[in-house]
Every structure is written in structure tokens, then in C-alpha cells.
Amino acid sequence: MNQEYTLFDRGTQAIFWNLNFDAIQRMLDYDYMIGRNPSVVAIVGPNSQRNFEKFFYGNKEILIPIYDSLKKASVFHPQASVLLNFASFRSAYEITKEALALTNIKVIVITAEGVPERFARELSIQAKKLNKWIIGPASVGGIKPYAFKIANTGGAVENIKLAKLFKEGSVGIVTRSGGLLNELFNIVSQYADGVAEGIAIGGDKFPGTEFVDHLIRFERNPKIKFSIMIGEVGGKSEYKVIEAIKNKLITKPIIGWCIGTVSDYFGGSIQFGHAGAKADKASESAVQKNKAMKQAGIFVPNGFNQLPYLVKELYESLTDNTVGNSSQDINIIDLPLDCETLVKTNKARKKTHFVCTISNDTKEEITYCNMPITEIVEKKYTVTDIIGLLWFKQKFPVWASNFIDLIIKLTADHGPAVSGAHNTRVTARAGKDLTASIASGILTIGPRFGGAIDAAAKYFKMAYENKMEPEDFVEYMKNVEKIPIPGIGHRIKSTKNPDKRVGLLKNYVFNKFPTCKLINYALDVEKVTTSKKENLILNVDGAIGVSLVDMFWALNYKNKDIDNLIQRGAFNAFFVIGRTIGLIGHYLDEKRLNMPLYRHPVDDILYDEESTIEYSQEV
Ligand code: Q5B
């Protein structure tokens, strides 16, 4: 601190305890407007997962570090002299005690209401011993215009501009309440030349510092011509000021008023909003305190409404200025408006980066294709109906929805030996979590395993549309495309060991589908391939692929739309969703059995370092 009467100046740095990002942003906005460096240099958030947060300083973004302890924050920021203690009433005491022990921290602002009175008293006594300042508990803080603003003091930027809180005036203000502090800012901006410093000491019975402490500081501050003190019913704080006037510790004029004069009309002891706003003795009533202040030479208005005129009168009598002619205007830097505000107030438009046509979470409840989930539940939509909505943007008829249900059931698992389940189990045994383990299984789904559905649909549909004879199609795939027909062939299933799943699919399609054109064609192709080799059956991928084409044809999808779905991988998605169920099962099974790390047996690997096999056999 520069001078003993000043708690804050344009270089004051603060540590903010708690992740109150809006309040911090307001401080930085103020700093930017008055052209000083950012006043918040560190944040303490013991439970934060982050070690920094981004804020705007003007139109630039800056990073403010988040520490998990006050001690660390203060070690890394020894210049920070203010702690803005925004902790809850449960933690505020311990944190303040910790801050009092730190040599760099000189001022502590406590916002929490409800700090136990004995703790508040102890903190106040301790702070005074150490020559430190506590503002609060239950305080909004304060401001030294053109230097430092505590958190939300002064309200929004518009209010700060209106109350001219960006320039230093000559009036010192002390209140208990933050609301009245704002009211006074407004009055002083209109009836005098503005605020030199404004502090709300807080509404608790035992504030860390009292009116008198700050008024004595104001006495020593040559910039301050007079002060305003707004007290409340209850407590003795105003009498301490009277005592200081008697002892000539305060000689500058003070305008004083005690809120709560109405309590006399109720009779008895009335508790007002603040914890300390209750008169336990007659002398603590607002009326008595106003009388006592007047007798001590404090300017006491007849009522709060008269206070602005008293401010004007006193200001003009103490300065050569008449109100309105006094401003030594300071250029404030205009705060750039953020896009969100401009868009909200219809002053700007913004291009969106994403388009979503399947669901909306910005309404009262999430909707799937415009249908609220409550309605979805009430109408007893099945999981496959939801697939219809979210994948294809339509509610399928029951026969189609039930077909999807059948696919999911039949593809859910095919034992631990297949690529996906094997990978999932190996990954789980390497100690990985559920997501990683099932992801490693899903990643094996492809042209040879489970992911041949799209390609099967594509080639069978192409052959059918081009009226290829099954034999010609088999030849075409071998000689022109030079690939095995997707959807044909299985490692263990054959004509002698038929795949029951394919039987169930065929049975459903022939009984429930309005049209079975492509599956019939595929079965004709199967006759050709199985005549070559008995395992070249229409496999589960192939049966699903061709049946889905039949399904979409029956649902009146155009060929182009079906081709697009295939090209985007929408048909393989049915295997992915089904098999994910099984992969989760395999993962949980491994964990349940607590299986150790898997290492493949070396006798199952052919080691041949002498091999001359080249990657490319081209000559
Ligand atoms: N040949 C599946 O082959 C397999 C031919 C063919 C014409 C064909 C193979 C293939 C297409 C991909 C496909 C999905 C690799 C399968 C699934 C899910 C699963 C898995 C599970 C589950 C099997 C021997 C001879 C050769 C080849 C000829 C082979 N395939 N000709 N069209 N498609 N299919 N995948 O038995 O003259 O001797 O040289 O790639 O649809 O993944 O349970 O395991 O639920 O988890 O190893 O069911 O068919 O035959 O490669 O030794 O070839 O047959 O040209 O002829 P194989 P290969 P040649 S369902």
C-alpha cells in the first residue's frame, strides 16, 4: 500500500478465493475500462479440476491461474495484497485465519453471511493486532474509483458508468449494506463530484472493521472532503464515530443517517434484514442514534429523501464548485460488448457452427425429432422406435421397428472368440476401463467382421438393379471388383452348420415384410457360392444388409436415399449397436473374474526372422 490511509490503488493485486467467474470478469472489465492492469492475479479453487480459467480483458483473452490452496497462490503472487474471500460461511473463518497469517495479504474481504459471531469477533481482533483490514463478513466489498473495484460492487457496467465510478471524486462513503452503497454512489454522482472510496462494512453484528476505522482513514486522505455514513438500527458503531469526533480523531464533515427509524412505530425490538439490524437497547434505535449523531455535529437529514440535498449543500460549501461543473473528465475505455450480449439484444447476428436436426436440449425438456421425452415415454416408444427417430428421423411402423429389435438381439454377441469380444477382453485385462475396452472391440468392426453390412447391401443392390444373373454377379465380384462378396462366407458356419441367426432373420422377413426382393436375390447368389464351398453362405451381415434394403424399399425410400444411407455407414450401425451390448458384457465378465494381464502364448506364434517374404510381391 502506498499510503496508510489507502487500502487500494491502481496497482493493487487480489487473490480471489472461489470460482466466482462472473464477479472476476466484472473486476477485469472495470480494470480495462479505467486502463489499469488486471487486478485479479490468482484464483483459489481447492476442488477445481482446472489449473486456469480464461477471462476477457478488453477484447483479448487472458489466463488466470487456479491454485488448490491459498498458500500456493500467495507464494506465486507475492504482490497480491488483497484476498477476496468468497468462500461459504462454513469455510470463510478458516480461510480468513490462513490469510491473516500470510505476510503479503493486507486486506481481506469476506462476503459470506452467517459466519458465527464469536469467529467474526476473533478475526476482527486478530486482524487489528496484525495491522490488517477485514471488510465484512456479509459485505459486497467496496470500490476506490479509478483504482480498484471489489467483485460485484457498483453492479453492471452501465450502472458503474451512470454513477461515474470510473473517476475519483472527493466523497468517502461507508455503509453496512451493499444496496445502500449503490444508492449512495448514485446520489453522490449527481449531487457532488463522485466517490473517493466507498466501503460496505457488512450487515453482521460484529464486522471486521467498523465505520470509525474507515472514517479515520478518510480523515487522513487529502482527496476526501467529507464523508457519508449510512448506519442501521442496532449496534453501537455510530457511537464509536461520535466518540472519535469528540476525541478529534475525525474532524472532516460527515453526513450521517441511520436506517430503521420506522421500527419505533412497531414497538418492541424488530429484526431487520441484516443479522446486526436489531436494537437490543433504546440507545440502539435508529431514532436515538440519529439524535446522538446530530448532537455530535454530524449532518443528519430529516429523512433519507433529504440526504441528496444535504450532499449538494455540503459539497458546494466545501468546494468552489457547483454540482455539475466539477468533473475533471477521465477518458474511460469502452468495454467491447461480447457476442452473446449483442446477439441476445438483437444487435448482432452470429453464424452457427453446427446444425442439429434430430434433437433439441434448449427447450423445457429434451425432444427427439420434436417429440418431448415425456410424450415418448407416455406413448411407450421402444428403444428401436428411438433409433428410428434419432437415426432416420421417423417413427417406423411396428413391423420395421420389430425387425430392428430382432437385429439387435441377434447381433448382441457371438461368443468370446470373435475379433471384437477378444479385443475387449484383452484390453480389459490390460487394466483399461470400460470405455477403452469396448472401444477397442468396436474398432475391429469392419469389412471382415460385422461391418460387411453396408458393402453387402451396396453390391447385392447394385447387382439386382443391373439385373445381373447370380452366377454373373459372383464372377463380376471375383474378376472385376476382385473382392470376396461382402455378406457371403463365414469362418465356422456353413450349409452343414447353418447360422440360426440367418434363419431367424429370413423367417421374419418372409413373414412380416411387404417385399422380399433383395433377400430372395441374395439367396439365389448363396446357391452359387455354396456350390463352390459350403461355408460361403449368406452370413449374418449379408442377411441384415439385403433385408434392410428390402425394408427401406417397403418404407418408400428412394434408391438414392438408400444409397446415401449405405455410403454413410448407417447399415453397419445396426451391428455396432447390437454388438456393443455384448462387448460390455465381455468387459464386465473379465472384471468380475478379476483376470490378470493377458499375454499371448509364444508357442502359438511362428517366429521366423529369416523369412524373405516381402511386403510387396510385385516383380
Ligand atoms: N471366398 C468371412 O472366409 C470370410 C468369399 C469367397 C466369394 C466370398 C470371407 C469374407 C466377406 C466378408 C464378410 C462378415 C473371411 C462375416 C461376421 C460376424 C460374426 C463373426 C463370427 C459374428 C470367411 C476360401 C475360398 C477362396 C475365396 C472364397 C471366401 N469368401 N468367394 N465370396 N465372400 N467374407 N464378413 O472361410 O478359390 O479357394 O481362392 O471375407 O461378409 O463377421 O462369428 O466369427 O457374429 O461375430 O476364411 O458372425 O468369406 O475363406 O478367405 O480362406 O477363402 O472362398 O476366394 O476361394 P474363409 P477364405 P479360392 S460375419
XYZ file of C-alpha atoms and ligand atoms in Angstrom:
679
model
C 0.000 0.000 0.000
C 1.259 3.411 -0.915
C -0.033 5.421 1.979
C -1.523 4.268 5.241
C -4.966 5.748 4.517
C -5.282 3.851 1.243
C -6.343 0.229 1.134
C -6.264 0.113 -2.654
C -4.521 1.817 -5.544
C -4.183 1.315 -9.295
C -1.569 -1.373 -8.746
C -3.460 -3.422 -6.147
C -3.498 -7.131 -6.921
C -6.010 -9.588 -5.497
C -6.386 -13.315 -5.000
C -9.952 -14.474 -5.463
C -10.993 -17.406 -3.265
C -13.711 -19.399 -5.051
C -14.614 -19.939 -8.665
C -16.919 -16.946 -8.953
C -16.073 -16.292 -12.580
C -18.772 -13.668 -13.232
C -17.563 -11.469 -10.381
C -13.951 -11.839 -11.523
C -14.923 -10.895 -15.078
C -16.665 -7.768 -13.740
C -13.473 -6.774 -11.936
C -11.421 -7.263 -15.089
C -13.952 -5.275 -17.130
C -13.602 -2.428 -14.669
C -9.817 -2.662 -14.785
C -9.880 -2.483 -18.556
C -12.248 0.486 -18.571
C -10.021 2.524 -16.267
C -6.862 1.431 -18.061
C -5.161 -0.487 -15.266
C -3.657 -3.969 -15.334
C -5.842 -6.912 -14.344
C -6.450 -6.722 -10.615
C -7.197 -10.416 -10.082
C -3.964 -12.367 -10.421
C -4.921 -15.734 -8.970
C -7.939 -17.841 -8.102
C -8.136 -20.424 -5.344
C -10.408 -23.385 -6.018
C -9.403 -26.398 -3.928
C -11.781 -28.726 -5.741
C -11.233 -27.368 -9.215
C -10.179 -29.817 -11.902
C -8.729 -26.911 -13.898
C -5.495 -25.067 -13.307
C -6.515 -21.900 -15.133
C -9.563 -20.075 -16.416
C -9.919 -17.792 -19.433
C -11.252 -14.264 -18.999
C -11.701 -11.256 -21.195
C -9.520 -8.237 -20.657
C -10.982 -5.869 -23.224
C -11.272 -7.898 -26.389
C -8.309 -10.126 -25.568
C -8.494 -13.332 -23.606
C -6.170 -13.806 -20.641
C -5.490 -16.802 -18.424
C -5.743 -16.569 -14.657
C -4.191 -19.485 -12.750
C -6.301 -21.524 -10.363
C -4.471 -22.890 -7.297
C -5.647 -25.562 -4.941
C -4.565 -23.603 -1.875
C -4.302 -20.013 -0.751
C -0.742 -20.647 0.350
C 0.313 -21.667 -3.158
C -1.486 -18.704 -4.724
C 0.240 -16.304 -2.401
C 3.686 -17.887 -2.931
C 3.315 -17.485 -6.686
C 1.794 -13.994 -6.371
C 3.625 -12.296 -3.501
C 2.487 -8.874 -4.741
C -1.158 -9.723 -4.113
C -2.202 -7.766 -1.030
C -5.955 -8.405 -1.103
C -7.836 -11.636 -0.545
C -11.390 -11.671 -1.837
C -12.758 -14.426 0.340
C -15.881 -15.658 -1.446
C -15.988 -18.923 0.477
C -19.196 -20.126 2.145
C -19.915 -19.256 5.781
C -18.644 -22.726 6.691
C -15.167 -22.139 5.249
C -14.814 -18.344 5.459
C -13.375 -18.348 9.007
C -10.592 -20.884 8.356
C -9.598 -19.196 5.092
C -9.504 -15.761 6.717
C -7.339 -17.142 9.533
C -4.975 -18.600 6.960
C -4.877 -15.281 5.086
C -4.121 -13.325 8.259
C -1.002 -15.443 8.682
C 0.274 -14.579 5.199
C 2.556 -11.555 5.270
C 1.620 -10.274 1.797
C -2.145 -10.192 2.449
C -3.156 -6.856 3.989
C -6.880 -6.669 3.233
C -9.426 -9.484 3.424
C -12.958 -9.111 2.112
C -15.453 -11.674 3.438
C -18.737 -11.968 1.547
C -20.314 -14.909 3.379
C -23.322 -14.230 5.572
C -23.813 -16.277 8.715
C -20.206 -16.533 9.949
C -20.626 -17.354 13.678
C -20.337 -14.161 15.757
C -17.560 -15.455 18.034
C -15.468 -16.330 14.967
C -16.108 -12.896 13.428
C -15.022 -11.185 16.668
C -11.900 -13.305 16.916
C -10.938 -12.494 13.313
C -11.510 -8.780 13.848
C -9.320 -8.713 16.990
C -6.599 -10.747 15.307
C -6.607 -8.535 12.184
C -6.277 -5.367 14.262
C -3.332 -6.846 16.155
C -1.632 -7.589 12.849
C -2.493 -4.163 11.418
C -4.600 -5.777 8.683
C -8.040 -4.902 7.390
C -11.112 -7.083 7.194
C -14.112 -5.855 5.209
C -17.183 -7.982 6.054
C -18.427 -10.619 6.761
C -21.648 -10.258 4.779
C -20.170 -7.472 2.681
C -20.393 -6.721 -1.016
C -16.949 -5.102 -0.652
C -16.250 -1.650 -1.904
C -14.560 0.460 -4.523
C -11.845 3.020 -4.914
C -12.822 4.622 -8.206
C -10.121 4.749 -10.881
C -8.114 2.229 -8.838
C -9.728 -0.970 -7.643
C -13.192 -2.471 -7.527
C -14.117 -5.414 -5.354
C -16.112 -8.095 -7.158
C -19.726 -7.029 -7.841
C -19.571 -3.649 -6.106
C -21.298 -0.997 -8.226
C -23.233 -3.578 -10.231
C -23.208 -3.843 -14.002
C -21.021 -1.742 -16.309
C -23.970 0.509 -17.216
C -24.528 1.315 -13.546
C -20.846 1.997 -12.991
C -20.918 4.472 -15.860
C -24.096 6.134 -14.588
C -22.687 6.503 -11.075
C -19.376 7.790 -12.540
C -17.472 5.155 -10.613
C -14.633 5.265 -13.097
C -13.318 8.587 -11.777
C -12.093 9.592 -8.384
C -14.319 12.080 -6.538
C -14.000 13.685 -3.140
C -16.645 11.883 -1.051
C -15.905 8.956 1.239
C -18.800 6.569 1.834
C -19.330 3.907 4.470
C -22.457 1.817 4.730
C -23.403 -1.540 6.090
C -25.474 -2.614 3.131
C -24.260 -3.156 -0.439
C -27.602 -1.983 -1.815
C -27.378 1.319 0.042
C -23.765 1.693 -1.062
C -25.020 1.623 -4.651
C -27.773 4.093 -3.806
C -25.178 6.436 -2.332
C -22.910 6.081 -5.406
C -25.809 7.268 -7.472
C -26.621 10.214 -5.180
C -23.004 11.328 -4.908
C -22.558 11.187 -8.686
C -25.468 13.610 -9.082
C -25.109 15.868 -6.043
C -21.326 16.027 -5.660
C -18.258 15.237 -7.751
C -18.265 11.499 -7.131
C -16.854 8.880 -4.821
C -13.315 8.828 -3.434
C -13.847 5.497 -1.765
C -16.913 3.512 -0.845
C -16.940 0.605 1.600
C -19.784 -1.604 2.793
C -18.675 -2.968 6.157
C -21.334 -5.696 6.083
C -24.546 -6.350 7.923
C -23.323 -8.685 10.678
C -23.292 -7.745 14.345
C -19.502 -7.861 14.534
C -17.973 -6.522 11.329
C -14.242 -6.981 10.824
C -13.787 -3.226 10.588
C -16.275 -0.578 11.635
C -17.432 2.801 10.326
C -14.975 4.560 12.596
C -11.977 2.645 11.236
C -12.714 3.752 7.695
C -13.742 7.304 8.616
C -10.389 7.770 10.365
C -8.698 6.586 7.169
C -10.810 9.054 5.174
C -9.755 11.794 7.607
C -6.134 11.252 6.584
C -6.879 11.096 2.879
C -6.383 14.620 1.473
C -8.574 13.814 -1.526
C -11.635 13.289 0.681
C -13.563 16.474 1.501
C -16.365 14.901 3.505
C -17.892 11.522 4.240
C -21.291 9.913 4.283
C -22.130 7.206 6.770
C -25.348 5.185 6.474
C -25.914 3.107 9.577
C -28.699 0.868 10.693
C -30.826 0.216 13.704
C -28.892 -1.944 16.179
C -25.312 -1.952 17.423
C -23.004 0.786 18.658
C -20.949 1.537 15.570
C -22.325 5.070 15.172
C -21.473 5.879 18.825
C -17.869 4.933 18.174
C -17.813 7.552 15.399
C -19.293 10.122 17.789
C -16.554 9.260 20.279
C -13.868 9.707 17.597
C -15.311 13.134 16.718
C -15.178 14.110 20.389
C -11.580 12.964 20.560
C -10.777 14.984 17.409
C -9.736 11.848 15.554
C -12.305 12.842 12.962
C -12.644 16.498 12.046
C -13.894 16.396 8.476
C -17.633 16.860 7.976
C -19.823 13.756 7.949
C -23.356 13.337 6.718
C -24.926 10.549 8.745
C -28.190 8.711 8.710
C -29.415 5.634 10.450
C -31.862 3.437 8.575
C -34.702 1.814 10.501
C -36.443 4.818 12.123
C -39.715 3.084 11.309
C -39.016 0.443 13.977
C -40.235 2.857 16.702
C -43.706 2.671 15.210
C -43.851 -1.080 15.675
C -42.918 -1.012 19.343
C -40.575 -3.658 20.776
C -37.441 -4.958 19.157
C -37.647 -5.524 15.408
C -35.141 -7.618 13.460
C -34.449 -6.088 10.040
C -32.787 -7.845 7.104
C -29.202 -7.848 8.359
C -28.098 -10.016 11.264
C -26.930 -6.927 13.174
C -30.003 -4.798 12.392
C -31.831 -5.218 15.697
C -31.914 -2.765 18.596
C -31.344 -4.518 21.900
C -31.427 -1.224 23.853
C -33.255 2.085 23.352
C -29.918 3.764 22.522
C -29.503 1.371 19.579
C -32.695 2.541 17.861
C -32.263 4.462 14.639
C -34.083 7.494 16.014
C -31.800 7.665 19.077
C -28.681 7.222 17.026
C -29.749 9.928 14.550
C -30.324 12.272 17.522
C -26.944 11.464 19.036
C -25.191 11.994 15.706
C -26.836 15.388 15.268
C -25.747 16.430 18.752
C -22.163 15.420 17.900
C -22.121 17.761 14.886
C -22.793 15.183 12.194
C -25.072 16.481 9.431
C -28.232 14.430 9.863
C -31.058 14.953 7.367
C -34.701 14.953 8.442
C -35.191 11.802 6.423
C -33.371 9.797 3.774
C -35.117 11.752 0.977
C -33.466 14.942 2.171
C -29.996 13.411 2.122
C -29.154 14.211 -1.544
C -29.791 17.936 -0.979
C -27.598 17.873 2.093
C -24.860 16.261 0.000
C -25.165 19.026 -2.599
C -25.178 21.787 0.017
C -22.152 20.437 1.844
C -20.223 19.735 -1.336
C -20.799 23.232 -2.708
C -19.940 24.853 0.610
C -16.661 22.938 0.852
C -15.524 23.460 -2.742
C -15.597 26.296 -5.205
C -17.583 24.058 -7.492
C -21.242 23.961 -8.104
C -22.521 20.500 -8.796
C -22.288 19.603 -12.432
C -19.284 21.864 -13.185
C -16.743 19.887 -11.330
C -15.824 16.956 -13.456
C -12.200 16.582 -14.407
C -13.282 14.071 -17.022
C -11.306 10.917 -17.442
C -11.464 9.024 -20.684
C -12.755 5.592 -19.980
C -12.026 2.872 -22.444
C -15.205 1.479 -23.901
C -15.685 -2.134 -22.998
C -16.158 -4.292 -26.083
C -19.539 -5.978 -25.910
C -19.384 -9.721 -26.069
C -21.110 -11.524 -28.907
C -23.595 -13.240 -26.597
C -24.878 -9.896 -25.295
C -25.153 -8.398 -28.769
C -26.998 -11.431 -30.106
C -29.317 -11.538 -27.093
C -30.252 -7.899 -27.577
C -30.745 -8.333 -31.319
C -27.844 -6.023 -32.143
C -25.789 -8.621 -33.915
C -26.205 -11.934 -35.620
C -23.856 -14.828 -35.447
C -23.214 -17.717 -37.778
C -23.688 -21.076 -36.108
C -21.030 -23.738 -36.491
C -23.271 -26.751 -36.123
C -26.710 -27.721 -37.314
C -28.726 -30.344 -35.439
C -31.954 -31.712 -36.874
C -32.577 -34.680 -34.572
C -32.900 -33.367 -31.027
C -33.101 -30.183 -29.013
C -31.965 -29.681 -25.434
C -32.716 -25.949 -25.280
C -36.407 -26.415 -24.581
C -38.003 -27.215 -21.246
C -37.245 -30.886 -21.852
C -35.196 -32.707 -24.434
C -37.050 -33.513 -27.639
C -36.214 -36.281 -30.095
C -37.346 -35.176 -33.554
C -39.598 -32.583 -31.966
C -41.201 -35.061 -29.592
C -40.684 -34.360 -25.858
C -39.294 -37.349 -23.983
C -42.301 -37.277 -21.641
C -44.531 -37.978 -24.644
C -42.092 -40.620 -25.871
C -42.388 -42.385 -22.518
C -46.174 -41.926 -22.317
C -46.611 -43.383 -25.791
C -44.430 -46.328 -24.766
C -41.882 -45.873 -27.549
C -39.367 -48.730 -27.617
C -35.581 -48.409 -27.917
C -35.922 -49.290 -31.598
C -38.523 -46.527 -32.046
C -35.919 -44.149 -30.628
C -33.384 -45.491 -33.143
C -35.932 -44.696 -35.850
C -36.277 -41.126 -34.593
C -32.624 -40.348 -33.958
C -31.041 -42.187 -36.894
C -33.675 -41.864 -39.600
C -35.889 -39.058 -38.262
C -39.056 -41.094 -38.405
C -41.139 -43.430 -36.316
C -41.033 -46.761 -38.128
C -44.129 -48.942 -38.442
C -44.251 -51.786 -35.940
C -43.024 -54.453 -38.413
C -39.892 -52.406 -39.186
C -39.296 -51.396 -35.585
C -39.556 -55.028 -34.500
C -37.121 -56.028 -37.234
C -34.548 -53.618 -35.813
C -35.219 -55.107 -32.401
C -34.513 -58.570 -33.857
C -31.225 -57.385 -35.422
C -30.074 -56.010 -32.086
C -30.950 -59.218 -30.280
C -29.245 -61.429 -32.870
C -26.053 -59.396 -33.154
C -25.658 -58.647 -29.429
C -22.990 -61.308 -29.021
C -21.272 -64.203 -30.760
C -19.071 -65.508 -28.006
C -15.600 -64.523 -26.767
C -13.595 -65.781 -29.767
C -14.682 -63.191 -32.342
C -12.440 -60.181 -33.006
C -14.463 -57.583 -31.092
C -15.011 -59.611 -27.925
C -11.410 -60.843 -27.937
C -10.035 -57.322 -28.186
C -12.367 -56.094 -25.460
C -11.249 -58.871 -23.123
C -7.541 -58.341 -23.841
C -7.930 -54.598 -23.256
C -9.856 -55.126 -20.016
C -7.125 -57.478 -18.816
C -4.524 -54.812 -19.561
C -6.271 -52.762 -16.858
C -8.175 -50.398 -19.089
C -11.620 -49.033 -18.250
C -14.990 -49.833 -19.789
C -14.921 -47.142 -22.446
C -11.447 -48.014 -23.695
C -12.130 -51.748 -23.596
C -15.351 -51.637 -25.571
C -13.896 -49.033 -27.933
C -11.059 -51.413 -28.755
C -13.667 -54.067 -29.545
C -15.833 -51.780 -31.636
C -12.792 -50.702 -33.633
C -12.456 -54.216 -35.013
C -15.851 -53.990 -36.695
C -15.075 -53.730 -40.375
C -15.276 -55.419 -43.767
C -14.272 -58.856 -42.462
C -16.015 -58.767 -39.102
C -19.530 -57.481 -38.551
C -19.005 -54.428 -40.707
C -19.827 -56.016 -44.043
C -23.497 -54.997 -43.867
C -23.177 -51.766 -45.859
C -20.995 -53.327 -48.522
C -23.298 -56.367 -48.775
C -26.304 -54.057 -49.247
C -24.364 -51.999 -51.797
C -23.182 -54.866 -54.040
C -26.320 -57.019 -53.877
C -28.499 -53.939 -54.589
C -26.246 -52.922 -57.473
C -26.367 -56.433 -58.972
C -30.147 -56.670 -58.570
C -30.746 -53.216 -60.096
C -28.498 -54.118 -63.020
C -30.396 -57.398 -63.435
C -27.199 -59.473 -63.101
C -27.714 -63.203 -63.010
C -26.396 -64.629 -59.695
C -23.581 -66.508 -61.499
C -22.586 -63.327 -63.334
C -22.568 -61.389 -60.077
C -20.229 -63.970 -58.444
C -17.920 -63.770 -61.492
C -18.107 -59.976 -61.518
C -17.068 -59.754 -57.858
C -14.199 -62.203 -58.406
C -12.858 -60.796 -61.674
C -13.823 -57.112 -61.742
C -14.135 -55.977 -58.100
C -11.608 -58.648 -57.075
C -13.030 -58.954 -53.537
C -14.964 -61.637 -51.666
C -18.663 -60.867 -51.860
C -19.441 -58.925 -48.700
C -22.111 -60.774 -46.730
C -21.079 -64.160 -48.072
C -18.962 -66.660 -46.163
C -18.352 -67.498 -42.554
C -15.457 -68.900 -40.597
C -17.484 -71.577 -38.779
C -20.967 -71.527 -40.266
C -21.799 -73.480 -43.424
C -24.568 -75.347 -45.188
C -23.895 -78.212 -42.777
C -23.759 -75.956 -39.757
C -26.242 -73.228 -40.687
C -26.270 -69.932 -38.857
C -29.518 -69.951 -36.830
C -29.438 -66.163 -36.757
C -29.733 -66.008 -40.533
C -32.653 -68.467 -40.336
C -34.466 -66.245 -37.826
C -33.878 -63.145 -39.957
C -35.143 -64.854 -43.115
C -38.172 -66.159 -41.250
C -39.077 -62.664 -40.023
C -38.560 -61.015 -43.386
C -40.633 -63.581 -45.288
C -43.474 -63.345 -42.756
C -43.598 -59.630 -41.984
C -42.059 -57.654 -44.848
C -44.297 -56.318 -47.627
C -41.460 -57.011 -50.100
C -38.556 -59.529 -50.069
C -36.926 -58.843 -53.446
C -33.303 -58.452 -52.436
C -33.165 -61.228 -49.869
C -34.553 -63.618 -52.478
C -31.868 -62.494 -54.914
C -29.143 -62.932 -52.251
C -30.341 -66.475 -51.526
C -30.020 -67.244 -55.239
C -26.432 -65.963 -55.105
C -25.833 -68.112 -51.992
C -26.795 -71.191 -54.038
C -23.945 -70.391 -56.438
C -21.310 -69.689 -53.777
C -22.184 -72.672 -51.552
C -21.906 -74.894 -54.600
C -18.227 -73.818 -54.646
C -17.611 -74.144 -50.926
C -20.033 -74.987 -48.147
C -19.059 -72.118 -45.840
C -19.860 -69.498 -48.489
C -23.337 -68.981 -47.055
C -25.304 -65.756 -46.870
C -23.934 -64.712 -43.467
C -25.487 -62.617 -40.731
C -24.051 -59.355 -42.152
C -25.306 -60.223 -45.631
C -28.774 -61.211 -44.425
C -29.108 -57.960 -42.445
C -27.787 -55.835 -45.341
C -30.145 -57.157 -48.003
C -33.140 -57.207 -45.605
C -32.553 -53.572 -44.680
C -32.668 -52.641 -48.370
C -35.978 -54.508 -48.630
C -37.191 -52.682 -45.511
C -36.348 -49.215 -46.850
C -37.842 -50.073 -50.227
C -41.058 -51.042 -48.443
C -40.906 -47.788 -46.491
C -40.842 -45.987 -49.871
C -37.303 -44.685 -49.580
C -35.902 -43.619 -52.922
C -32.913 -45.587 -54.272
C -30.710 -42.511 -53.973
C -31.609 -42.109 -50.300
C -30.879 -45.766 -49.578
C -27.525 -45.484 -51.384
C -26.693 -42.440 -49.258
C -27.521 -44.302 -46.062
C -25.289 -47.191 -47.131
C -22.489 -44.888 -48.141
C -22.632 -43.147 -44.736
C -22.336 -46.440 -42.869
C -25.870 -46.391 -41.470
C -26.413 -50.132 -42.000
C -23.246 -51.174 -40.133
C -24.585 -49.057 -37.276
C -27.076 -51.833 -36.509
C -24.218 -54.278 -35.854
C -22.350 -51.646 -33.841
C -25.314 -51.014 -31.562
C -26.118 -54.682 -31.138
C -22.564 -55.863 -30.537
C -21.833 -53.044 -28.069
C -24.220 -54.822 -25.696
C -22.135 -57.969 -25.903
C -18.810 -56.160 -25.658
C -19.927 -54.515 -22.408
C -20.816 -57.992 -21.184
C -17.361 -59.320 -22.060
C -15.696 -56.371 -20.329
C -17.766 -56.848 -17.164
C -17.105 -60.592 -17.246
C -13.337 -60.030 -17.297
C -13.552 -57.590 -14.402
C -15.898 -59.850 -12.449
C -13.423 -62.720 -12.843
C -10.567 -60.385 -11.991
C -8.489 -61.832 -14.802
C -4.789 -60.965 -14.954
C -2.888 -59.333 -17.814
C -3.166 -61.397 -20.954
C -0.001 -62.487 -22.743
C -0.325 -64.499 -25.899
C 1.423 -67.927 -25.603
C 4.667 -67.954 -27.561
C 4.023 -71.485 -28.830
C 1.069 -70.025 -30.682
C 3.316 -67.709 -32.694
C 5.562 -68.756 -35.544
C 8.861 -66.967 -35.063
C 10.745 -66.659 -38.385
C 13.246 -63.825 -38.506
C 14.963 -65.383 -41.523
C 11.872 -65.002 -43.689
C 12.423 -63.340 -47.037
C 8.773 -62.557 -47.615
C 8.481 -59.025 -48.972
C 5.647 -56.695 -48.199
C 5.010 -56.262 -51.910
C 5.199 -59.279 -54.127
C 5.259 -57.239 -57.310
C 8.159 -58.041 -59.659
N -14.371 -66.914 -50.746
C -15.949 -64.341 -43.778
O -13.638 -66.672 -45.342
C -14.747 -64.749 -44.593
C -15.846 -65.405 -50.269
C -15.371 -66.198 -51.305
C -16.906 -65.299 -52.728
C -16.883 -64.547 -50.565
C -14.946 -64.395 -46.048
C -15.210 -62.977 -46.296
C -16.873 -61.332 -46.778
C -16.846 -60.511 -45.525
C -17.996 -60.798 -44.622
C -18.753 -60.945 -42.301
C -13.479 -64.078 -44.059
C -18.794 -62.318 -41.725
C -19.228 -61.687 -39.101
C -19.928 -61.628 -37.802
C -19.791 -62.841 -36.960
C -18.340 -63.354 -36.957
C -18.126 -64.676 -36.276
C -20.199 -62.530 -35.544
C -14.596 -66.199 -44.418
C -11.604 -69.518 -49.222
C -12.191 -69.518 -50.595
C -11.415 -68.631 -51.580
C -12.145 -67.352 -51.564
C -13.570 -67.849 -51.434
C -14.262 -66.573 -49.467
N -15.145 -65.676 -49.152
N -15.890 -66.163 -52.523
N -17.392 -64.502 -51.769
N -17.384 -63.746 -49.641
N -16.461 -62.612 -46.477
N -17.730 -60.808 -43.322
O -13.822 -69.064 -44.860
O -10.879 -70.308 -54.865
O -10.086 -71.114 -52.620
O -9.194 -68.982 -53.527
O -14.277 -62.198 -46.322
O -19.116 -60.951 -45.024
O -18.181 -61.224 -39.194
O -19.000 -65.247 -35.703
O -16.964 -65.137 -36.415
O -21.384 -62.534 -35.282
O -19.345 -62.213 -34.721
O -11.737 -67.814 -44.293
O -20.634 -63.839 -37.456
O -15.987 -65.147 -46.555
O -12.395 -68.204 -46.638
O -10.750 -66.429 -47.112
O -9.988 -68.765 -46.769
O -11.284 -68.197 -48.778
O -13.517 -68.987 -50.587
O -11.981 -66.602 -52.730
O -11.535 -69.164 -52.856
P -12.873 -68.041 -45.217
P -11.036 -67.857 -47.267
P -10.352 -69.940 -53.505
S -19.994 -62.445 -40.440
